[in-house]
Short mmCIF file of C-alpha atoms in Angstrom, two decimals:
data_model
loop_
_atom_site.label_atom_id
_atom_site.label_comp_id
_atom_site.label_asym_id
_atom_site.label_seq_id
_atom_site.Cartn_x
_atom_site.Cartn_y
_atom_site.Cartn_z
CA UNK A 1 0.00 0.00 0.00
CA UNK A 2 1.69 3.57 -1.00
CA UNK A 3 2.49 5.56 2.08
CA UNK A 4 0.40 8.57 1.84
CA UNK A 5 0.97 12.62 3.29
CA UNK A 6 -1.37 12.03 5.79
CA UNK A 7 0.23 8.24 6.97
CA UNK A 8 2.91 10.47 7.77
CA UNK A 9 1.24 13.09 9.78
CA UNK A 10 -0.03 10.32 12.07
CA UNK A 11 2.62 9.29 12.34
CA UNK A 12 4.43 12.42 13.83
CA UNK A 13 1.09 12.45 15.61
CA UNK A 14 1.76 9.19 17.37
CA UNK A 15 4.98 9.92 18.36
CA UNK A 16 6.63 7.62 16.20
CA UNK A 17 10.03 7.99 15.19
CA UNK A 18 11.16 5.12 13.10
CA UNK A 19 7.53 5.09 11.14
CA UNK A 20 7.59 8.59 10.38
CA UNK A 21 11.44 8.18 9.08
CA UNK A 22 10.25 5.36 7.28
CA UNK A 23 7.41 7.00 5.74
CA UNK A 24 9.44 10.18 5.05
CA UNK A 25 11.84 7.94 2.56
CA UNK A 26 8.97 6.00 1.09
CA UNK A 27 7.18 9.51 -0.08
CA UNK A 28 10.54 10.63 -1.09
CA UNK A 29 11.16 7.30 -3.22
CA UNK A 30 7.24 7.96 -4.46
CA UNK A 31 8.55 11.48 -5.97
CA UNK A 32 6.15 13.41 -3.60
CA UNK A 33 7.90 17.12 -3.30
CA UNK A 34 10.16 17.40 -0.20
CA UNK A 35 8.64 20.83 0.81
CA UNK A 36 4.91 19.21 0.88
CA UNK A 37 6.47 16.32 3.06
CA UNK A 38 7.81 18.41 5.64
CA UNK A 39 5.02 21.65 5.54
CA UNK A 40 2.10 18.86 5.42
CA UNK A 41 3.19 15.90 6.40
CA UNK A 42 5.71 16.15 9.19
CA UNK A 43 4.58 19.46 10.64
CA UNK A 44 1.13 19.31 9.63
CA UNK A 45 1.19 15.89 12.40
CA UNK A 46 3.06 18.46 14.68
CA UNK A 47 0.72 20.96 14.55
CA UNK A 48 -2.03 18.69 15.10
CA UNK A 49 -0.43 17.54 18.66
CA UNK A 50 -0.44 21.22 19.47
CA UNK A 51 -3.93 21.39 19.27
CA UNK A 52 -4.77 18.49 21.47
CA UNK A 53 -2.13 19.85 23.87
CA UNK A 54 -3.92 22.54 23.92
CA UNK A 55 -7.39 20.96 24.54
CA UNK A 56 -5.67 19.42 27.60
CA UNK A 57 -6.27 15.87 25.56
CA UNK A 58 -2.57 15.17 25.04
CA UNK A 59 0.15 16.06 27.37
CA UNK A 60 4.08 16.62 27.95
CA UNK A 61 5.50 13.70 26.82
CA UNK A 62 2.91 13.56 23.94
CA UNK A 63 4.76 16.60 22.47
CA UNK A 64 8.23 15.32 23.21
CA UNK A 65 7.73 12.05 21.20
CA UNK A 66 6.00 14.18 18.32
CA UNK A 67 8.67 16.94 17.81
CA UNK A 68 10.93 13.58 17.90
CA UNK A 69 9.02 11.63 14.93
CA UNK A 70 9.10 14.60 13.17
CA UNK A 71 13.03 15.74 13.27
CA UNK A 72 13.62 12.26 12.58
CA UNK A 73 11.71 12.76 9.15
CA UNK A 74 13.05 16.66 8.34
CA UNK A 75 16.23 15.23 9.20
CA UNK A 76 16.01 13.07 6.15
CA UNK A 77 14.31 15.21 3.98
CA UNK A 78 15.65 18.80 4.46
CA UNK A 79 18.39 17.65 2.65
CA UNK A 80 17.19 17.68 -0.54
CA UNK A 81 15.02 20.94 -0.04
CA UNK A 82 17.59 23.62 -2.33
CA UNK A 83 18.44 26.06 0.74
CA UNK A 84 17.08 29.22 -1.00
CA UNK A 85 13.60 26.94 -0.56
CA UNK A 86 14.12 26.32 3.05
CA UNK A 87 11.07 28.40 4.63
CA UNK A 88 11.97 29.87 8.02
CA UNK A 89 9.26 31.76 9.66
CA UNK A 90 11.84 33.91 10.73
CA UNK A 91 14.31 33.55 13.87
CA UNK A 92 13.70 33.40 17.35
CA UNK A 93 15.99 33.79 20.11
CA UNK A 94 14.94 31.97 23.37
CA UNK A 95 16.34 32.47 26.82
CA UNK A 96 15.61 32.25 30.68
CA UNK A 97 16.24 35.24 32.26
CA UNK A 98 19.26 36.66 34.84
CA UNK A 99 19.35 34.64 38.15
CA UNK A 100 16.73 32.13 36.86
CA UNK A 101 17.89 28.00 36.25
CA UNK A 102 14.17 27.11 35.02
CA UNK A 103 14.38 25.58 31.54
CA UNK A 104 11.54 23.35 30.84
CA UNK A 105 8.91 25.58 29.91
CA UNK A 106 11.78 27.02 27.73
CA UNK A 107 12.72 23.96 26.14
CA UNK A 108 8.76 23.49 25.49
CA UNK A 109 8.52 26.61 23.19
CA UNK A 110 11.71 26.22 21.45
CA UNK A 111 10.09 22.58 20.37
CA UNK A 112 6.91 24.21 19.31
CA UNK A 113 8.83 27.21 17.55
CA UNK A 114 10.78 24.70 15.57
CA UNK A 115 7.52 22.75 14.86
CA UNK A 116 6.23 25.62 13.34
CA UNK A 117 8.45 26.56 11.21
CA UNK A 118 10.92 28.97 13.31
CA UNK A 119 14.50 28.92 12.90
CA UNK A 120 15.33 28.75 16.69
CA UNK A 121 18.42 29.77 19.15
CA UNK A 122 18.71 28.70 22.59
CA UNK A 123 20.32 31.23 24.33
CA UNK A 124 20.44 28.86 27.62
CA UNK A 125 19.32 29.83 31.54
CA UNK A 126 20.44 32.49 33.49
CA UNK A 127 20.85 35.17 30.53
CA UNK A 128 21.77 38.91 31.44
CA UNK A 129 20.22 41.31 29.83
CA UNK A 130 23.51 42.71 28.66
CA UNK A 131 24.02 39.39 26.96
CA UNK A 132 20.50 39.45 25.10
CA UNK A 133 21.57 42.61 24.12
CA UNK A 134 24.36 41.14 22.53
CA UNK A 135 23.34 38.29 20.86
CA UNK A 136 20.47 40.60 19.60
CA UNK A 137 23.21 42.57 18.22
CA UNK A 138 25.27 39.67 17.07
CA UNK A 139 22.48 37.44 15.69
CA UNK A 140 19.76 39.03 14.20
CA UNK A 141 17.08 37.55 15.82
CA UNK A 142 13.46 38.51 14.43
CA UNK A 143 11.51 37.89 17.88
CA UNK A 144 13.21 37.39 21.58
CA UNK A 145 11.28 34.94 23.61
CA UNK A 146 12.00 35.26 27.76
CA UNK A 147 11.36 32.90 30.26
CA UNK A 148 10.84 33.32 33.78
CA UNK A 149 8.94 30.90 37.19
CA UNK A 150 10.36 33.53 39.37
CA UNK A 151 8.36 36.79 40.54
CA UNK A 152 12.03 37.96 41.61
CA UNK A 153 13.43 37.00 38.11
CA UNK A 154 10.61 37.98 35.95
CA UNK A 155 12.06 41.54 36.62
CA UNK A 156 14.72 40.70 34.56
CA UNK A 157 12.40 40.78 31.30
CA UNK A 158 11.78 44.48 32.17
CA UNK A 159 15.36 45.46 32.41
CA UNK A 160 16.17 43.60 29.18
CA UNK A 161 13.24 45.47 26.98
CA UNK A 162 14.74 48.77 28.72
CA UNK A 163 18.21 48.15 27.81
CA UNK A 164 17.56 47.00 23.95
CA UNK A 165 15.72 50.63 24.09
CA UNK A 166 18.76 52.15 25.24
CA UNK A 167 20.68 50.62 22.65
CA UNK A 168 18.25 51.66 19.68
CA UNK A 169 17.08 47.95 19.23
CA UNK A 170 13.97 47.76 20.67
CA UNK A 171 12.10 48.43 17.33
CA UNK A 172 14.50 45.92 15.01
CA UNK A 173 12.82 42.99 17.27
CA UNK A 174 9.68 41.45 18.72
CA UNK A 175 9.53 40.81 22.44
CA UNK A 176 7.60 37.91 23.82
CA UNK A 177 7.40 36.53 27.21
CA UNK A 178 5.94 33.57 29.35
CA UNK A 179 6.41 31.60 32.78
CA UNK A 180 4.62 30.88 35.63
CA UNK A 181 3.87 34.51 37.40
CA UNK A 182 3.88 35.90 34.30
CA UNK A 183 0.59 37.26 32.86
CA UNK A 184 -0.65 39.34 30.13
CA UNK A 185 -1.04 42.28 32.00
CA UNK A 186 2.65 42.39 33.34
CA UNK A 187 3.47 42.14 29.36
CA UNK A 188 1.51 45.31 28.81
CA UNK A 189 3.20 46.94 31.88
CA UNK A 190 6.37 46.33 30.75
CA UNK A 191 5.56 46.89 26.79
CA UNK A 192 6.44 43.44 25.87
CA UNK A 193 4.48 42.67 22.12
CA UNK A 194 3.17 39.51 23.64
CA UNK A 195 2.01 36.71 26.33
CA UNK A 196 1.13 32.86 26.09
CA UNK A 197 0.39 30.76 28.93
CA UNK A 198 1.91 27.98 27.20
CA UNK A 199 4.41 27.13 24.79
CA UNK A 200 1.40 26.09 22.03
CA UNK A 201 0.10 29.35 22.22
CA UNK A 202 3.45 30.69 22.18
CA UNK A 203 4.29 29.03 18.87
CA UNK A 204 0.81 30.87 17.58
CA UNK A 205 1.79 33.93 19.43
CA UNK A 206 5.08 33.97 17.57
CA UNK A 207 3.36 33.42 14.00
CA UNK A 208 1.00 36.36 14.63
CA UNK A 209 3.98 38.56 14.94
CA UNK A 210 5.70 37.46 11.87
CA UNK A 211 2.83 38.10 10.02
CA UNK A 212 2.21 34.08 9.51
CA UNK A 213 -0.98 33.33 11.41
CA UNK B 1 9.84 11.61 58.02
CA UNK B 2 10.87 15.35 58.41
CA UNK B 3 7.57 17.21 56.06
CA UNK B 4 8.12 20.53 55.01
CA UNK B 5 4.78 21.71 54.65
CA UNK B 6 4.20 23.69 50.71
CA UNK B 7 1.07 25.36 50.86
CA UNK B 8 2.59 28.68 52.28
CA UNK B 9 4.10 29.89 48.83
CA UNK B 10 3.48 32.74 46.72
CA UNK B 11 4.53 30.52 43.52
CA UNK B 12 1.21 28.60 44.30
CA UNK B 13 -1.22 30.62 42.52
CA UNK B 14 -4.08 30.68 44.83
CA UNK B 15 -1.91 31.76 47.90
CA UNK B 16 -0.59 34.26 46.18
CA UNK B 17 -3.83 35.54 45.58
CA UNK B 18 -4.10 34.99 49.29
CA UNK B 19 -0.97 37.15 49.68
CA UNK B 20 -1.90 40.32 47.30
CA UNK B 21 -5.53 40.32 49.26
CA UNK B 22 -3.96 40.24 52.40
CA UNK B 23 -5.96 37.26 53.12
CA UNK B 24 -5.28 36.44 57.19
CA UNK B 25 -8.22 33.98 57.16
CA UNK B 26 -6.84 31.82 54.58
CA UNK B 27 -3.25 31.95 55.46
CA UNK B 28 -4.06 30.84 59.05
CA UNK B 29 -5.75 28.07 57.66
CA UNK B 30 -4.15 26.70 55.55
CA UNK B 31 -1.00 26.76 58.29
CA UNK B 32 -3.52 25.41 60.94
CA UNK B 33 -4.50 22.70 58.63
CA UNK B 34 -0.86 21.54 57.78
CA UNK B 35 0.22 21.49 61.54
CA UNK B 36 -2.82 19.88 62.07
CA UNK B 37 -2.04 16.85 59.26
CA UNK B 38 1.17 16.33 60.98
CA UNK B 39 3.71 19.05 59.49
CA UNK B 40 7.59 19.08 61.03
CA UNK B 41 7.86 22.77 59.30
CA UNK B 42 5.88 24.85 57.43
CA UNK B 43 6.93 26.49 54.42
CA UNK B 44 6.85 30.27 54.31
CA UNK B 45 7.33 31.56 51.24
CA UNK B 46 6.50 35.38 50.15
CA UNK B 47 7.17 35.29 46.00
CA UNK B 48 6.40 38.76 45.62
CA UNK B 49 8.46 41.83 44.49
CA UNK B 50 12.04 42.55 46.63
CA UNK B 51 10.39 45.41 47.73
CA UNK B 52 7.55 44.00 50.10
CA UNK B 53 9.03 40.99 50.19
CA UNK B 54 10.33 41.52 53.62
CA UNK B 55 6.96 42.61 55.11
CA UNK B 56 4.99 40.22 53.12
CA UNK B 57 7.38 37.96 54.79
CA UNK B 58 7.01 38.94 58.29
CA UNK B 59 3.49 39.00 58.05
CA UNK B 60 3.19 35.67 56.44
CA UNK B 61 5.12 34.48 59.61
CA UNK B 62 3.39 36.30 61.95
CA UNK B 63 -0.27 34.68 60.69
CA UNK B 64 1.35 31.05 60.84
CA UNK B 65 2.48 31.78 64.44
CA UNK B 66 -0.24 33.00 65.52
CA UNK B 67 -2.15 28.98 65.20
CA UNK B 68 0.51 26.75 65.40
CA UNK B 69 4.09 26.52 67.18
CA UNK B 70 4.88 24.21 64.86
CA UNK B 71 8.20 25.62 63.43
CA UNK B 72 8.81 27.49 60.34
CA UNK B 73 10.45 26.90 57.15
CA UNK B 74 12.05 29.79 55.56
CA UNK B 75 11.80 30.31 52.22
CA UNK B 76 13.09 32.77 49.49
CA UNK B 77 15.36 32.91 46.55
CA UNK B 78 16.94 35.76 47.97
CA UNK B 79 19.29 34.67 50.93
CA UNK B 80 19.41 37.62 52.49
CA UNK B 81 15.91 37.69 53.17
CA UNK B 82 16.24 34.50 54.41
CA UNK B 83 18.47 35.42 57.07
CA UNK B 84 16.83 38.79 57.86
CA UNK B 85 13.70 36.86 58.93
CA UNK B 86 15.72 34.18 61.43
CA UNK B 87 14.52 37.28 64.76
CA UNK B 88 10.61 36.57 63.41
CA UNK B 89 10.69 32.90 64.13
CA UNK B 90 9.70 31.67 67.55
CA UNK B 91 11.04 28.58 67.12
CA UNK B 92 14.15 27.09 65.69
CA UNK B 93 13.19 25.87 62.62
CA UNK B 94 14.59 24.97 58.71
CA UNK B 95 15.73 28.02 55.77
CA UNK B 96 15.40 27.29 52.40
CA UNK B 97 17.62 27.29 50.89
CA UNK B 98 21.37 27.30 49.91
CA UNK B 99 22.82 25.87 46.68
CA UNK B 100 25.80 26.88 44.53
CA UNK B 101 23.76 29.69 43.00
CA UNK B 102 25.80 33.03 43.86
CA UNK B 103 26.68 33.36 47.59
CA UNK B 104 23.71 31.49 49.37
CA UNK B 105 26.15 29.31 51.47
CA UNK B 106 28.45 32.12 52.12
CA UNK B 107 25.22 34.49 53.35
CA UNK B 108 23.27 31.70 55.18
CA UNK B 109 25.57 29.14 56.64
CA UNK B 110 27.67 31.57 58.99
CA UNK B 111 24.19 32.82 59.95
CA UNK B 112 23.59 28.96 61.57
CA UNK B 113 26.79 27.53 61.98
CA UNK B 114 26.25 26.21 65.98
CA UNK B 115 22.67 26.62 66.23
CA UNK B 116 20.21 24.02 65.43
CA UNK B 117 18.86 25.37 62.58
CA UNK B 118 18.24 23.16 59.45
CA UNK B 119 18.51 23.75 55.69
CA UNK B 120 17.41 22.79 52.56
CA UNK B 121 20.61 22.34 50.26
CA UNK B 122 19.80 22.08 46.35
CA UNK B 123 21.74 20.56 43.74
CA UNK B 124 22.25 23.66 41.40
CA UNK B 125 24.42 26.07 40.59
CA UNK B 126 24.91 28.74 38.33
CA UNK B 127 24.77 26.71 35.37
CA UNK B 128 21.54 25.78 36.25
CA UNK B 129 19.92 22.28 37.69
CA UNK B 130 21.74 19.37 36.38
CA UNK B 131 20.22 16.35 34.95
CA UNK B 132 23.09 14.08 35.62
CA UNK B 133 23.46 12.60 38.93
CA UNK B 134 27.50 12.62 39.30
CA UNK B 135 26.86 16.87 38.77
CA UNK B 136 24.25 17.06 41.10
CA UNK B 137 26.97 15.04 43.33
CA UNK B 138 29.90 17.19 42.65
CA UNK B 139 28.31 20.21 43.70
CA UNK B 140 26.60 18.59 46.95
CA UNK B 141 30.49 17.61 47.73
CA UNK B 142 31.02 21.35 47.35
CA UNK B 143 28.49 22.76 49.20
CA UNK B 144 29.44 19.86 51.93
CA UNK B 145 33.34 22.00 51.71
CA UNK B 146 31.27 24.82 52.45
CA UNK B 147 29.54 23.61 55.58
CA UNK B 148 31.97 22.40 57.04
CA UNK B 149 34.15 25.46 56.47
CA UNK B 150 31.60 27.30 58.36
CA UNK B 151 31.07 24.46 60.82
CA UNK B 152 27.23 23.80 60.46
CA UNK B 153 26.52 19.86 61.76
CA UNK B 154 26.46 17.89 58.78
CA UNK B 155 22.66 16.40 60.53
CA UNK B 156 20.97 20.16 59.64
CA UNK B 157 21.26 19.38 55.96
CA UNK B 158 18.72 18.25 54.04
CA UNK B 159 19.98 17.78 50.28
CA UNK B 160 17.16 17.94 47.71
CA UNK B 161 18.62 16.60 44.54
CA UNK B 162 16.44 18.43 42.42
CA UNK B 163 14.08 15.88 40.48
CA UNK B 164 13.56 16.53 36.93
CA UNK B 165 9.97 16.11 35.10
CA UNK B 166 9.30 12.59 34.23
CA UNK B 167 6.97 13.97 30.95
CA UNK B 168 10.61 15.37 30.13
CA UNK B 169 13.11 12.78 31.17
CA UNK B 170 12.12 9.29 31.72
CA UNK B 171 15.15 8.74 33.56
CA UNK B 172 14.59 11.54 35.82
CA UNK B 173 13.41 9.39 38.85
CA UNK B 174 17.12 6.82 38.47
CA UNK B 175 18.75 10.33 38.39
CA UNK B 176 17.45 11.24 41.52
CA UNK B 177 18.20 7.87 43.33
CA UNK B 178 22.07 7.99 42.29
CA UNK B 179 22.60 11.23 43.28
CA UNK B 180 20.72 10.20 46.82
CA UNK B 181 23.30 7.29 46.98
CA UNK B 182 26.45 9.20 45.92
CA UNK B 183 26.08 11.80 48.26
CA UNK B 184 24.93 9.44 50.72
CA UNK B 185 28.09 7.42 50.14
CA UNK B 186 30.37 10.38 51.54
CA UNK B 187 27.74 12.19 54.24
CA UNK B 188 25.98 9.58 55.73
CA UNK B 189 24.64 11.95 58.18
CA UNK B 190 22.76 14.45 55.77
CA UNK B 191 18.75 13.87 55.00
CA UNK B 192 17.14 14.31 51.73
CA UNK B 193 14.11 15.64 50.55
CA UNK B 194 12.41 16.09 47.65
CA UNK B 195 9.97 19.27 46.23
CA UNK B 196 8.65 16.26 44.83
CA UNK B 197 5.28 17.09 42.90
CA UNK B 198 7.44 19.17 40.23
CA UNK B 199 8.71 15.14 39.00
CA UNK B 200 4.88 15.01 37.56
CA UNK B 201 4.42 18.88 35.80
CA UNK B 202 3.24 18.03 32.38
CA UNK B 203 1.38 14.72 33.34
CA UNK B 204 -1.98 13.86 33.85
CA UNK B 205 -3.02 12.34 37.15
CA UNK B 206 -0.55 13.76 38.98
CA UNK B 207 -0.72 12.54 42.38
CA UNK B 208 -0.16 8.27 41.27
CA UNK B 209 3.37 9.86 40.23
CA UNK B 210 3.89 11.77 43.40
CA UNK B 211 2.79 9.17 45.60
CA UNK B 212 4.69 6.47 43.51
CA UNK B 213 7.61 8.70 43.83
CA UNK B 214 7.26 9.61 47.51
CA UNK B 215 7.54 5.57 48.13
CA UNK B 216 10.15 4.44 45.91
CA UNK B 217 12.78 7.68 46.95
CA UNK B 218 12.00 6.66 50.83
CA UNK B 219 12.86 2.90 50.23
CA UNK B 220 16.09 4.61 48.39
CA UNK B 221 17.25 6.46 52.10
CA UNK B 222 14.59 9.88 51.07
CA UNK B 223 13.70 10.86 54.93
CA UNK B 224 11.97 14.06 53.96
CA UNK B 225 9.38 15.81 51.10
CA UNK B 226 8.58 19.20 50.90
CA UNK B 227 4.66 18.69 49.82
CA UNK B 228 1.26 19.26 50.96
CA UNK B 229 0.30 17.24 54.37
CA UNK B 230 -3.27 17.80 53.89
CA UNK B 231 -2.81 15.52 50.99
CA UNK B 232 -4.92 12.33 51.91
CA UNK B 233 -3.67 9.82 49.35
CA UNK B 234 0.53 11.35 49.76
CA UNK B 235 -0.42 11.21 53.74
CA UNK B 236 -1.39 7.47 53.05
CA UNK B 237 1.82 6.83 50.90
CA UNK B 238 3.97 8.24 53.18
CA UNK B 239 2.97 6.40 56.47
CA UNK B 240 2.50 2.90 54.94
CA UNK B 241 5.93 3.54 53.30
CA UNK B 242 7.16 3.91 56.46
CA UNK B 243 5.78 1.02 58.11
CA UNK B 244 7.04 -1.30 55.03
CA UNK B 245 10.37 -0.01 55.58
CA UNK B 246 10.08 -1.31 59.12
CA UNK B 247 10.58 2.39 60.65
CA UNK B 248 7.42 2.19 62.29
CA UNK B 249 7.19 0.44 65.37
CA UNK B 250 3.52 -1.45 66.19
CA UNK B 251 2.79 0.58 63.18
CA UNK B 252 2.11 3.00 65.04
CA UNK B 253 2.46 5.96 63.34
CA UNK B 254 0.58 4.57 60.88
CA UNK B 255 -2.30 3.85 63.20
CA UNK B 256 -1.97 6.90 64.93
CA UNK B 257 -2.63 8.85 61.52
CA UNK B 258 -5.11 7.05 60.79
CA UNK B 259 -7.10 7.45 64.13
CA UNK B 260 -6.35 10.73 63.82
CA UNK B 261 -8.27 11.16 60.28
CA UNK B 262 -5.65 12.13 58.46
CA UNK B 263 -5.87 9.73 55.76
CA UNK B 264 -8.12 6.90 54.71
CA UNK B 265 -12.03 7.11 54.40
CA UNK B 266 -12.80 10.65 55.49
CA UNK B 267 -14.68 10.70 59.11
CA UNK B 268 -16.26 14.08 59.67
#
């Protein structure tokens, strides 16, 4: 039976690695585009999971295993894909803030970013606001996401959106933030261009500023 | 089994609701009703801005005082604050915490070097909270240098070797337990405890992990948890633990809980 697009998606959606590798070749070997493989197939069984995760229906590990399948499959197929064809969403730089050693909810969104379609670096835990600054400087990115679980750390994001002011950055890139005692209305406060109580809604949060939602 | 009671935290969303209302009522319950299930300390814990954070402090402490002697745990990321509220506490109690994050052990542990205060002692540093147990080990070896530079009795230390999620790292649990057993290995004299319900964040049905967890990390030498004693089912884990492990003599501490209603069918 020929492996179909959608095979593969359920694949991704079931968290299975080896199938959705498999699949991935046996679409290739079928002459189905590369592109459609990965935008449809791989990340369409991605995006899926973030729905359910969302709905409270699938869960933690759920997502792990998914953003696992489908690497396993881009791995393969990206490739092929000419680089000028490669669609990024655009870049986003992820950190944890000064003084703060939480990574998880972190690690979350960078998973979902990448599922997206985002061109992702992790800037790590415990990251100064001098060093955003920095990076922003060195690397380009098009949208900083900060996270924080402490209401002593979450500070931090503050500081950092008033230093890349100083600088004369503040307009060259989006500012998004998240974490546990973070809420939408401490975004506003501190003039941050977005909130998402979880790193689903994060990934959609970060499309909606690139102009891809 | 030393319990530091959890509910007393402004990283819990609905006490910190608690906190920002100025809430007595449900502060002095909630303290009441984890001295009441059997608490050694209670966890104070402000999680507001530096600003108020030493007011909100003091009057956190103040409330839990005022319905229970049980003693206090003291609890901020900030060790300064930490130390600053050691006058406000009737009783000799725990802090929490030091780690190898900045100068905690330099700012707490001269402030309880030859008393009889406790505290917690976390696995992390500035690099952040290690997954691997033989990290987790080399710092508890040098925050162990550190104690005993400052002389604090190696028996007021209560290592919490940081449990990962298990929805993140299925081998967070086997982490745990080898880091318990290395440091063990060298400080026989320390406890351990565990902020345990964090291993489950991402799961559903939380409390079968906790409670499996609770059990397996006591039969591994775990002889505290920083959780919530008004818990029925962790209540029920933790004593019959206990008893299996042959620490409970007659059972009776297991009886005794029970009788006492704190876990089991619910009498009114």
């Amino acid at each position: 039976m020929a492996a179909t697009i959608e095979d593969l998606a359920q694949a991704v959606f079931d968290g299975d690695s080896r199938k959705a590798k498999k699949l991935s070749q046996k679409l290739l070997d079928a002459g189905e585009a590369p592109l459609d493989i990965i935008n449809q197939g791989l990340m369409g069984g991605m995006s899926e999971v973030g729905v359910q995760f969302k709905a409270g229906t699938m869960f933690v590990p759920d997502v792990m295993a998914a953003a696992e399948a489908m690497s396993a499959g881009v791995e393969l197929v990206k490739p092929l894909i000419a680089h000028e064809d490669i669609q990024s969403l655009g870049t986003v730089y992820m950190c944890t803030v000064k003084a703060d050693l939480h990574d998880i909810g972190k690690n979350l969104v960078i998973m979902m970013l990448e599922g997206a379609g985002f061109n992702v670096i992790n800037g790590g835990v415990d990251v100064a606001p001098e060093k955003i600054v920095e990076d922003v400087k060195e690397l380009h990115p098009d949208i900083i996401g900060m996270s924080a679980l402490l209401t002593t750390t979450m500070l931090h994001m503050k500081d950092t959106i008033e230093l890349l002011k100083e600088e004369g950055l503040r307009d060259q890139v989006k500012v998004i933030i998240g974490g546990a005692p973070v809420s939408q209305d401490f975004a506003d406060e501190i003039a941050a261009d977005g909130y998402s109580p979880d790193a689903v809604s994060a990934a959609d949060l970060a499309k909606s500023l690139v102009g891809a939602a | 089994m030393i319990i530091i009671g959890e509910k007393i935290n402004g990283f819990v969303p609905k006490t910190l609701e608690a906190i920002r209302a100025h809430d007595d009522e449900y502060i002095k319950y909630i303290a009441k009703a984890q001295a009441d299930a059997g608490a050694t300390y209670i966890d104070v814990c402000a999680g507001v801005e530096p600003e108020i954070e030493h007011e909100t402090m003091k009057w956190l402490m103040d409330l839990v005082q005022e319905v229970t002697d049980t003693p206090l745990c003291i609890d901020s990321p900030d060790p300064q604050v930490v130390v600053d509220m050691i006058p406000y506490a009737n009783e000799v109690g725990c802090l929490n915490s030091i780690s190898l994050e900045g100068n905690k052990c330099d700012v707490i542990l001269p402030a309880i070097a030859g008393t009889e205060w406790k505290v917690v002692a976390l696995t992390c540093d500035d690099d952040g909270i290690p997954d691997d147990p033989k990290v987790k080990y080399e710092i508890a070896k040098k925050i162990m240098a550190k104690v005993d530079e400052y002389g604090v009795d190696h028996d007021n230390i209560l290592f919490d070797p940081l449990v990962t999620t298990l929805g993140t790292n299925q081998q967070s649990f086997l982490n745990f337990i080898e880091a318990v057993e290395l440091i063990k290995a060298d400080f026989p004299d320390v406890h351990f405890t565990s902020g345990l319900s964090n291993i489950s964040y991402g799961l559903p049905y939380r409390k079968a992990i906790n409670m499996q967890f609770l059990s397996l990390a006591m039969a591994k030498g775990m002889d505290s948890a920083i959780m919530d004693p008004t818990s029925r089912d962790m209540l029920a884990a933790m004593f019959a633990t206990d008893a299996l492990l042959g620490n409970d003599s007659y059972c009776k501490n297991y009886l005794k809980g029970f009788r006492n209603n704190l876990f089991g069918p619910k009498k009114d």
